[in-house]
């Protein structure tokens, strides 16, 4: 019975777990081609994260609509961190077809200054703009 509970716990954790991205798979992930109706692709949101600031991570990632969401541990992504000039965590970057569209950076207080609704609004604008 102990093992059954452990297996169920692991299945539930994996079903709701966060997808991670590294230097190795970054380019393929931000260029993912998951359809969003009429052959439109979904924007990809990448959160740059660090264990020392786990308390301030973006917790509403599962509430974002019409996006693909990944988290990148800055210790596992030194090349990408440098390429996109990520100096504070959390930092969210929104990509559309591999192109950086928007960036939200934490302030000196290490807190993300954008709310879920602000981020969703930007995602909606990117999705609307790509329809034309």
Short mmCIF file of N, CA and C in Angstrom, two decimals:
data_model
loop_
_atom_site.label_atom_id
_atom_site.label_comp_id
_atom_site.label_asym_id
_atom_site.label_seq_id
_atom_site.Cartn_x
_atom_site.Cartn_y
_atom_site.Cartn_z
N UNK A 1 0.82 -1.20 0.00
CA UNK A 1 0.00 0.00 0.00
C UNK A 1 0.86 1.26 0.00
N UNK A 2 2.00 1.20 0.74
CA UNK A 2 2.91 2.35 0.76
C UNK A 2 3.38 2.68 -0.65
N UNK A 3 3.73 1.64 -1.39
CA UNK A 3 4.27 1.84 -2.73
C UNK A 3 3.22 2.38 -3.69
N UNK A 4 1.99 1.94 -3.52
CA UNK A 4 0.92 2.44 -4.36
C UNK A 4 0.71 3.94 -4.14
N UNK A 5 0.72 4.36 -2.87
CA UNK A 5 0.59 5.79 -2.56
C UNK A 5 1.75 6.59 -3.14
N UNK A 6 2.95 6.04 -3.05
CA UNK A 6 4.12 6.72 -3.60
C UNK A 6 4.01 6.85 -5.11
N UNK A 7 3.59 5.81 -5.78
CA UNK A 7 3.42 5.85 -7.23
C UNK A 7 2.36 6.88 -7.62
N UNK A 8 1.24 6.90 -6.92
CA UNK A 8 0.19 7.88 -7.21
C UNK A 8 0.68 9.30 -6.99
N UNK A 9 1.46 9.50 -5.94
CA UNK A 9 2.02 10.82 -5.67
C UNK A 9 2.95 11.26 -6.80
N UNK A 10 3.79 10.37 -7.27
CA UNK A 10 4.70 10.69 -8.37
C UNK A 10 3.95 10.99 -9.66
N UNK A 11 2.90 10.24 -9.94
CA UNK A 11 2.10 10.48 -11.13
C UNK A 11 1.44 11.85 -11.06
N UNK A 12 0.87 12.19 -9.92
CA UNK A 12 0.23 13.50 -9.75
C UNK A 12 1.25 14.62 -9.87
N UNK A 13 2.42 14.43 -9.29
CA UNK A 13 3.46 15.46 -9.35
C UNK A 13 3.89 15.69 -10.79
N UNK A 14 4.08 14.63 -11.55
CA UNK A 14 4.50 14.76 -12.93
C UNK A 14 3.42 15.36 -13.80
N UNK A 15 2.16 15.10 -13.50
CA UNK A 15 1.07 15.64 -14.29
C UNK A 15 0.98 17.16 -14.14
N UNK A 16 1.33 17.66 -12.97
CA UNK A 16 1.24 19.10 -12.74
C UNK A 16 2.61 19.75 -12.60
N UNK A 17 3.65 19.02 -12.88
CA UNK A 17 5.01 19.53 -12.74
C UNK A 17 5.37 20.53 -13.81
N UNK A 18 6.36 21.30 -13.52
CA UNK A 18 6.84 22.33 -14.43
C UNK A 18 7.80 21.72 -15.44
N UNK A 19 7.68 22.09 -16.71
CA UNK A 19 8.64 21.67 -17.72
C UNK A 19 9.85 22.57 -17.67
N UNK A 20 11.03 21.95 -17.71
CA UNK A 20 12.29 22.68 -17.62
C UNK A 20 12.97 22.73 -18.98
N UNK A 21 13.79 23.74 -19.17
CA UNK A 21 14.49 23.96 -20.42
C UNK A 21 15.96 24.27 -20.08
N UNK A 22 16.88 23.83 -20.92
CA UNK A 22 18.31 24.06 -20.69
C UNK A 22 18.95 24.66 -21.94
N UNK A 23 20.23 24.99 -21.85
CA UNK A 23 20.95 25.48 -23.03
C UNK A 23 20.84 24.50 -24.19
N UNK A 24 20.88 23.24 -23.86
CA UNK A 24 20.89 22.18 -24.87
C UNK A 24 19.62 22.15 -25.72
N UNK A 25 18.46 22.34 -25.11
CA UNK A 25 17.21 22.23 -25.86
C UNK A 25 16.47 23.56 -26.03
N UNK A 26 17.11 24.66 -25.65
CA UNK A 26 16.44 25.96 -25.65
C UNK A 26 15.89 26.33 -27.03
N UNK A 27 16.76 26.28 -28.06
CA UNK A 27 16.32 26.69 -29.40
C UNK A 27 15.18 25.84 -29.93
N UNK A 28 15.25 24.55 -29.72
CA UNK A 28 14.16 23.70 -30.22
C UNK A 28 12.86 23.97 -29.47
N UNK A 29 12.95 24.27 -28.18
CA UNK A 29 11.74 24.51 -27.39
C UNK A 29 11.08 25.85 -27.73
N UNK A 30 11.87 26.91 -27.93
CA UNK A 30 11.24 28.21 -28.24
C UNK A 30 10.73 28.28 -29.67
N UNK A 31 11.10 27.31 -30.48
CA UNK A 31 10.61 27.23 -31.85
C UNK A 31 9.55 26.16 -32.02
N UNK A 32 9.01 25.66 -30.91
CA UNK A 32 7.98 24.62 -30.98
C UNK A 32 6.81 25.06 -31.83
N UNK A 33 6.25 24.13 -32.55
CA UNK A 33 5.17 24.46 -33.48
C UNK A 33 3.88 23.76 -33.06
N UNK A 34 3.34 24.14 -31.93
CA UNK A 34 2.04 23.61 -31.51
C UNK A 34 0.97 24.55 -32.03
N UNK A 35 0.02 24.01 -32.71
CA UNK A 35 -0.98 24.83 -33.41
C UNK A 35 -1.92 25.55 -32.46
N UNK A 36 -2.32 26.72 -32.89
CA UNK A 36 -3.27 27.57 -32.16
C UNK A 36 -4.37 28.00 -33.13
N UNK A 37 -4.93 27.07 -33.87
CA UNK A 37 -6.00 27.40 -34.80
C UNK A 37 -5.49 28.17 -36.00
N UNK A 38 -6.03 27.91 -37.15
CA UNK A 38 -5.64 28.57 -38.39
C UNK A 38 -4.13 28.57 -38.60
N UNK A 39 -3.49 27.50 -38.23
CA UNK A 39 -2.05 27.33 -38.42
C UNK A 39 -1.19 28.36 -37.67
N UNK A 40 -1.74 28.98 -36.65
CA UNK A 40 -0.97 29.89 -35.82
C UNK A 40 -0.26 29.07 -34.74
N UNK A 41 0.94 29.48 -34.37
CA UNK A 41 1.65 28.78 -33.31
C UNK A 41 1.49 29.54 -32.00
N UNK A 42 1.64 28.81 -30.91
CA UNK A 42 1.50 29.42 -29.59
C UNK A 42 2.79 30.14 -29.19
N UNK A 43 2.67 31.24 -28.48
CA UNK A 43 3.87 31.87 -27.91
C UNK A 43 4.47 30.95 -26.85
N UNK A 44 5.77 31.06 -26.66
CA UNK A 44 6.47 30.29 -25.63
C UNK A 44 6.94 31.26 -24.56
N UNK A 45 6.56 31.01 -23.32
CA UNK A 45 6.99 31.82 -22.19
C UNK A 45 8.07 31.03 -21.45
N UNK A 46 9.23 31.67 -21.25
CA UNK A 46 10.32 31.05 -20.51
C UNK A 46 10.57 31.89 -19.26
N UNK A 47 10.51 31.24 -18.12
CA UNK A 47 10.84 31.91 -16.86
C UNK A 47 12.25 31.51 -16.46
N UNK A 48 13.12 32.50 -16.31
CA UNK A 48 14.46 32.25 -15.79
C UNK A 48 14.35 32.28 -14.27
N UNK A 49 14.83 31.22 -13.65
CA UNK A 49 14.61 30.93 -12.24
C UNK A 49 15.94 30.59 -11.57
N UNK A 50 16.02 30.80 -10.26
CA UNK A 50 17.18 30.39 -9.46
C UNK A 50 16.70 29.88 -8.11
N UNK A 51 17.37 28.87 -7.62
CA UNK A 51 16.94 28.27 -6.35
C UNK A 51 16.99 29.25 -5.19
N UNK A 52 17.94 30.20 -5.23
CA UNK A 52 18.04 31.16 -4.12
C UNK A 52 16.85 32.10 -4.06
N UNK A 53 16.09 32.19 -5.14
CA UNK A 53 14.92 33.07 -5.17
C UNK A 53 13.64 32.29 -5.50
N UNK A 54 13.58 31.06 -5.05
CA UNK A 54 12.42 30.22 -5.32
C UNK A 54 11.13 30.83 -4.76
N UNK A 55 11.22 31.55 -3.69
CA UNK A 55 10.03 32.16 -3.07
C UNK A 55 9.34 33.16 -3.99
N UNK A 56 10.08 33.72 -4.94
CA UNK A 56 9.51 34.73 -5.84
C UNK A 56 9.26 34.22 -7.25
N UNK A 57 9.28 32.90 -7.43
CA UNK A 57 9.01 32.35 -8.77
C UNK A 57 7.60 32.70 -9.20
N UNK A 58 7.37 32.64 -10.50
CA UNK A 58 6.05 32.91 -11.06
C UNK A 58 5.18 31.69 -10.80
N UNK A 59 4.20 31.83 -9.94
CA UNK A 59 3.40 30.68 -9.51
C UNK A 59 2.15 30.45 -10.36
N UNK A 60 1.77 31.41 -11.17
CA UNK A 60 0.53 31.30 -11.94
C UNK A 60 0.74 30.78 -13.36
N UNK A 61 1.87 30.12 -13.61
CA UNK A 61 2.17 29.64 -14.96
C UNK A 61 1.08 28.74 -15.51
N UNK A 62 0.44 27.97 -14.65
CA UNK A 62 -0.59 27.04 -15.12
C UNK A 62 -1.92 27.75 -15.45
N UNK A 63 -2.01 29.03 -15.13
CA UNK A 63 -3.22 29.80 -15.43
C UNK A 63 -3.11 30.58 -16.73
N UNK A 64 -1.91 30.65 -17.31
CA UNK A 64 -1.74 31.33 -18.59
C UNK A 64 -2.44 30.54 -19.68
N UNK A 65 -3.14 31.23 -20.55
CA UNK A 65 -3.90 30.60 -21.63
C UNK A 65 -3.19 30.82 -22.97
N UNK A 66 -3.28 29.81 -23.82
CA UNK A 66 -2.76 29.89 -25.19
C UNK A 66 -1.26 30.16 -25.25
N UNK A 67 -0.51 29.51 -24.38
CA UNK A 67 0.95 29.60 -24.38
C UNK A 67 1.55 28.23 -24.06
N UNK A 68 2.82 28.12 -24.35
CA UNK A 68 3.63 27.00 -23.88
C UNK A 68 4.57 27.60 -22.85
N UNK A 69 4.70 26.97 -21.69
CA UNK A 69 5.46 27.56 -20.59
C UNK A 69 6.61 26.65 -20.17
N UNK A 70 7.80 27.24 -20.03
CA UNK A 70 8.97 26.52 -19.54
C UNK A 70 9.65 27.33 -18.45
N UNK A 71 10.36 26.63 -17.60
CA UNK A 71 11.19 27.28 -16.58
C UNK A 71 12.64 26.90 -16.87
N UNK A 72 13.54 27.88 -16.76
CA UNK A 72 14.96 27.66 -17.01
C UNK A 72 15.75 28.01 -15.76
N UNK A 73 16.45 27.04 -15.22
CA UNK A 73 17.33 27.26 -14.07
C UNK A 73 18.59 27.96 -14.60
N UNK A 74 18.87 29.16 -14.11
CA UNK A 74 19.99 29.92 -14.66
C UNK A 74 21.33 29.21 -14.50
N UNK A 75 21.43 28.31 -13.53
CA UNK A 75 22.68 27.57 -13.38
C UNK A 75 22.83 26.51 -14.48
N UNK A 76 21.75 26.14 -15.14
CA UNK A 76 21.77 25.16 -16.22
C UNK A 76 21.74 25.82 -17.60
N UNK A 77 21.63 27.15 -17.63
CA UNK A 77 21.49 27.89 -18.90
C UNK A 77 22.44 29.08 -18.98
N UNK A 78 23.73 28.91 -18.73
CA UNK A 78 24.61 30.08 -18.74
C UNK A 78 24.71 30.76 -20.11
N UNK A 79 24.64 29.99 -21.18
CA UNK A 79 24.74 30.58 -22.52
C UNK A 79 23.51 31.41 -22.84
N UNK A 80 22.33 30.85 -22.59
CA UNK A 80 21.08 31.56 -22.87
C UNK A 80 20.92 32.75 -21.92
N UNK A 81 21.31 32.57 -20.67
CA UNK A 81 21.25 33.66 -19.70
C UNK A 81 22.06 34.86 -20.21
N UNK A 82 23.23 34.58 -20.73
CA UNK A 82 24.09 35.65 -21.25
C UNK A 82 23.50 36.24 -22.54
N UNK A 83 23.03 35.39 -23.43
CA UNK A 83 22.48 35.85 -24.71
C UNK A 83 21.33 36.84 -24.50
N UNK A 84 20.45 36.56 -23.55
CA UNK A 84 19.28 37.41 -23.32
C UNK A 84 19.46 38.39 -22.17
N UNK A 85 20.71 38.48 -21.68
CA UNK A 85 21.07 39.45 -20.64
C UNK A 85 20.17 39.36 -19.41
N UNK A 86 19.99 38.14 -18.92
CA UNK A 86 19.19 37.91 -17.72
C UNK A 86 20.08 38.16 -16.52
N UNK A 87 19.77 39.21 -15.77
CA UNK A 87 20.58 39.58 -14.61
C UNK A 87 19.84 39.43 -13.30
N UNK A 88 18.52 39.36 -13.37
CA UNK A 88 17.69 39.22 -12.18
C UNK A 88 16.71 38.07 -12.41
N UNK A 89 16.39 37.40 -11.33
CA UNK A 89 15.38 36.34 -11.42
C UNK A 89 14.28 36.62 -10.41
N UNK A 90 13.05 36.35 -10.77
CA UNK A 90 12.63 35.76 -12.03
C UNK A 90 12.60 36.79 -13.17
N UNK A 91 12.86 36.29 -14.36
CA UNK A 91 12.69 37.05 -15.59
C UNK A 91 11.86 36.19 -16.52
N UNK A 92 10.83 36.77 -17.10
CA UNK A 92 9.99 36.06 -18.08
C UNK A 92 10.26 36.64 -19.45
N UNK A 93 10.49 35.77 -20.42
CA UNK A 93 10.64 36.20 -21.81
C UNK A 93 9.59 35.46 -22.62
N UNK A 94 8.88 36.21 -23.45
CA UNK A 94 7.86 35.62 -24.31
C UNK A 94 8.40 35.60 -25.73
N UNK A 95 8.41 34.40 -26.33
CA UNK A 95 8.89 34.19 -27.69
C UNK A 95 7.72 33.81 -28.58
N UNK A 96 7.79 34.23 -29.82
CA UNK A 96 6.83 33.78 -30.83
C UNK A 96 7.64 33.31 -32.03
N UNK A 97 7.53 32.03 -32.34
CA UNK A 97 8.27 31.41 -33.44
C UNK A 97 9.77 31.68 -33.31
N UNK A 98 10.26 31.60 -32.07
CA UNK A 98 11.69 31.75 -31.80
C UNK A 98 12.19 33.18 -31.66
N UNK A 99 11.32 34.15 -31.82
CA UNK A 99 11.71 35.57 -31.75
C UNK A 99 11.23 36.15 -30.43
N UNK A 100 12.13 36.84 -29.72
CA UNK A 100 11.77 37.47 -28.45
C UNK A 100 10.79 38.60 -28.70
N UNK A 101 9.62 38.51 -28.07
CA UNK A 101 8.58 39.51 -28.23
C UNK A 101 8.50 40.47 -27.05
N UNK A 102 8.63 39.93 -25.84
CA UNK A 102 8.47 40.75 -24.62
C UNK A 102 9.30 40.16 -23.50
N UNK A 103 9.72 41.02 -22.57
CA UNK A 103 10.53 40.58 -21.43
C UNK A 103 10.04 41.29 -20.17
N UNK A 104 9.85 40.52 -19.11
CA UNK A 104 9.49 41.05 -17.80
C UNK A 104 10.61 40.69 -16.85
N UNK A 105 11.27 41.69 -16.25
CA UNK A 105 12.41 41.45 -15.36
C UNK A 105 12.07 41.79 -13.92
N UNK A 106 12.63 40.99 -13.02
CA UNK A 106 12.49 41.29 -11.59
C UNK A 106 13.25 42.57 -11.28
N UNK A 107 12.78 43.26 -10.27
CA UNK A 107 13.46 44.47 -9.82
C UNK A 107 14.52 44.13 -8.79
N UNK A 108 15.06 45.16 -8.17
CA UNK A 108 16.08 44.95 -7.14
C UNK A 108 15.55 44.17 -5.94
N UNK A 109 14.23 44.19 -5.77
CA UNK A 109 13.62 43.42 -4.69
C UNK A 109 13.46 41.94 -5.05
N UNK A 110 13.92 41.55 -6.25
CA UNK A 110 13.85 40.18 -6.78
C UNK A 110 12.42 39.67 -6.94
N UNK A 111 11.49 40.59 -7.16
CA UNK A 111 10.10 40.21 -7.39
C UNK A 111 9.71 40.63 -8.81
N UNK A 112 8.92 39.79 -9.45
CA UNK A 112 8.45 40.07 -10.79
C UNK A 112 7.43 41.20 -10.73
N UNK A 113 7.64 42.30 -11.48
CA UNK A 113 6.73 43.44 -11.39
C UNK A 113 5.45 43.28 -12.19
N UNK A 114 5.26 42.17 -12.88
CA UNK A 114 4.08 41.98 -13.71
C UNK A 114 3.13 40.96 -13.08
N UNK A 115 1.85 41.22 -13.24
CA UNK A 115 0.83 40.31 -12.72
C UNK A 115 0.42 39.32 -13.81
N UNK A 116 -0.32 38.32 -13.41
CA UNK A 116 -0.83 37.33 -14.36
C UNK A 116 -1.63 38.02 -15.45
N UNK A 117 -2.48 38.96 -15.09
CA UNK A 117 -3.32 39.62 -16.10
C UNK A 117 -2.48 40.44 -17.08
N UNK A 118 -1.42 41.08 -16.60
CA UNK A 118 -0.55 41.85 -17.51
C UNK A 118 0.17 40.93 -18.49
N UNK A 119 0.65 39.81 -17.99
CA UNK A 119 1.35 38.85 -18.86
C UNK A 119 0.37 38.25 -19.85
N UNK A 120 -0.82 37.89 -19.39
CA UNK A 120 -1.83 37.32 -20.29
C UNK A 120 -2.23 38.32 -21.36
N UNK A 121 -2.32 39.59 -21.00
CA UNK A 121 -2.66 40.63 -21.97
C UNK A 121 -1.62 40.70 -23.08
N UNK A 122 -0.34 40.63 -22.72
CA UNK A 122 0.73 40.65 -23.72
C UNK A 122 0.64 39.41 -24.61
N UNK A 123 0.39 38.25 -24.01
CA UNK A 123 0.24 37.01 -24.77
C UNK A 123 -0.92 37.14 -25.76
N UNK A 124 -2.04 37.68 -25.30
CA UNK A 124 -3.20 37.87 -26.17
C UNK A 124 -2.88 38.80 -27.34
N UNK A 125 -2.15 39.88 -27.06
CA UNK A 125 -1.75 40.81 -28.11
C UNK A 125 -0.85 40.13 -29.14
N UNK A 126 0.08 39.32 -28.66
CA UNK A 126 0.99 38.60 -29.57
C UNK A 126 0.18 37.62 -30.43
N UNK A 127 -0.75 36.91 -29.82
CA UNK A 127 -1.58 35.98 -30.58
C UNK A 127 -2.45 36.71 -31.61
N UNK A 128 -3.01 37.84 -31.22
CA UNK A 128 -3.85 38.61 -32.14
C UNK A 128 -3.02 39.18 -33.29
N UNK A 129 -1.85 39.71 -32.99
CA UNK A 129 -0.99 40.30 -34.02
C UNK A 129 -0.54 39.26 -35.04
N UNK A 130 -0.33 38.04 -34.61
CA UNK A 130 0.16 37.01 -35.53
C UNK A 130 -0.92 36.47 -36.45
N UNK A 131 -2.17 36.86 -36.23
CA UNK A 131 -3.25 36.42 -37.11
C UNK A 131 -3.29 37.20 -38.41
N UNK A 132 -2.60 38.33 -38.46
CA UNK A 132 -2.66 39.19 -39.66
C UNK A 132 -1.47 38.98 -40.55
#
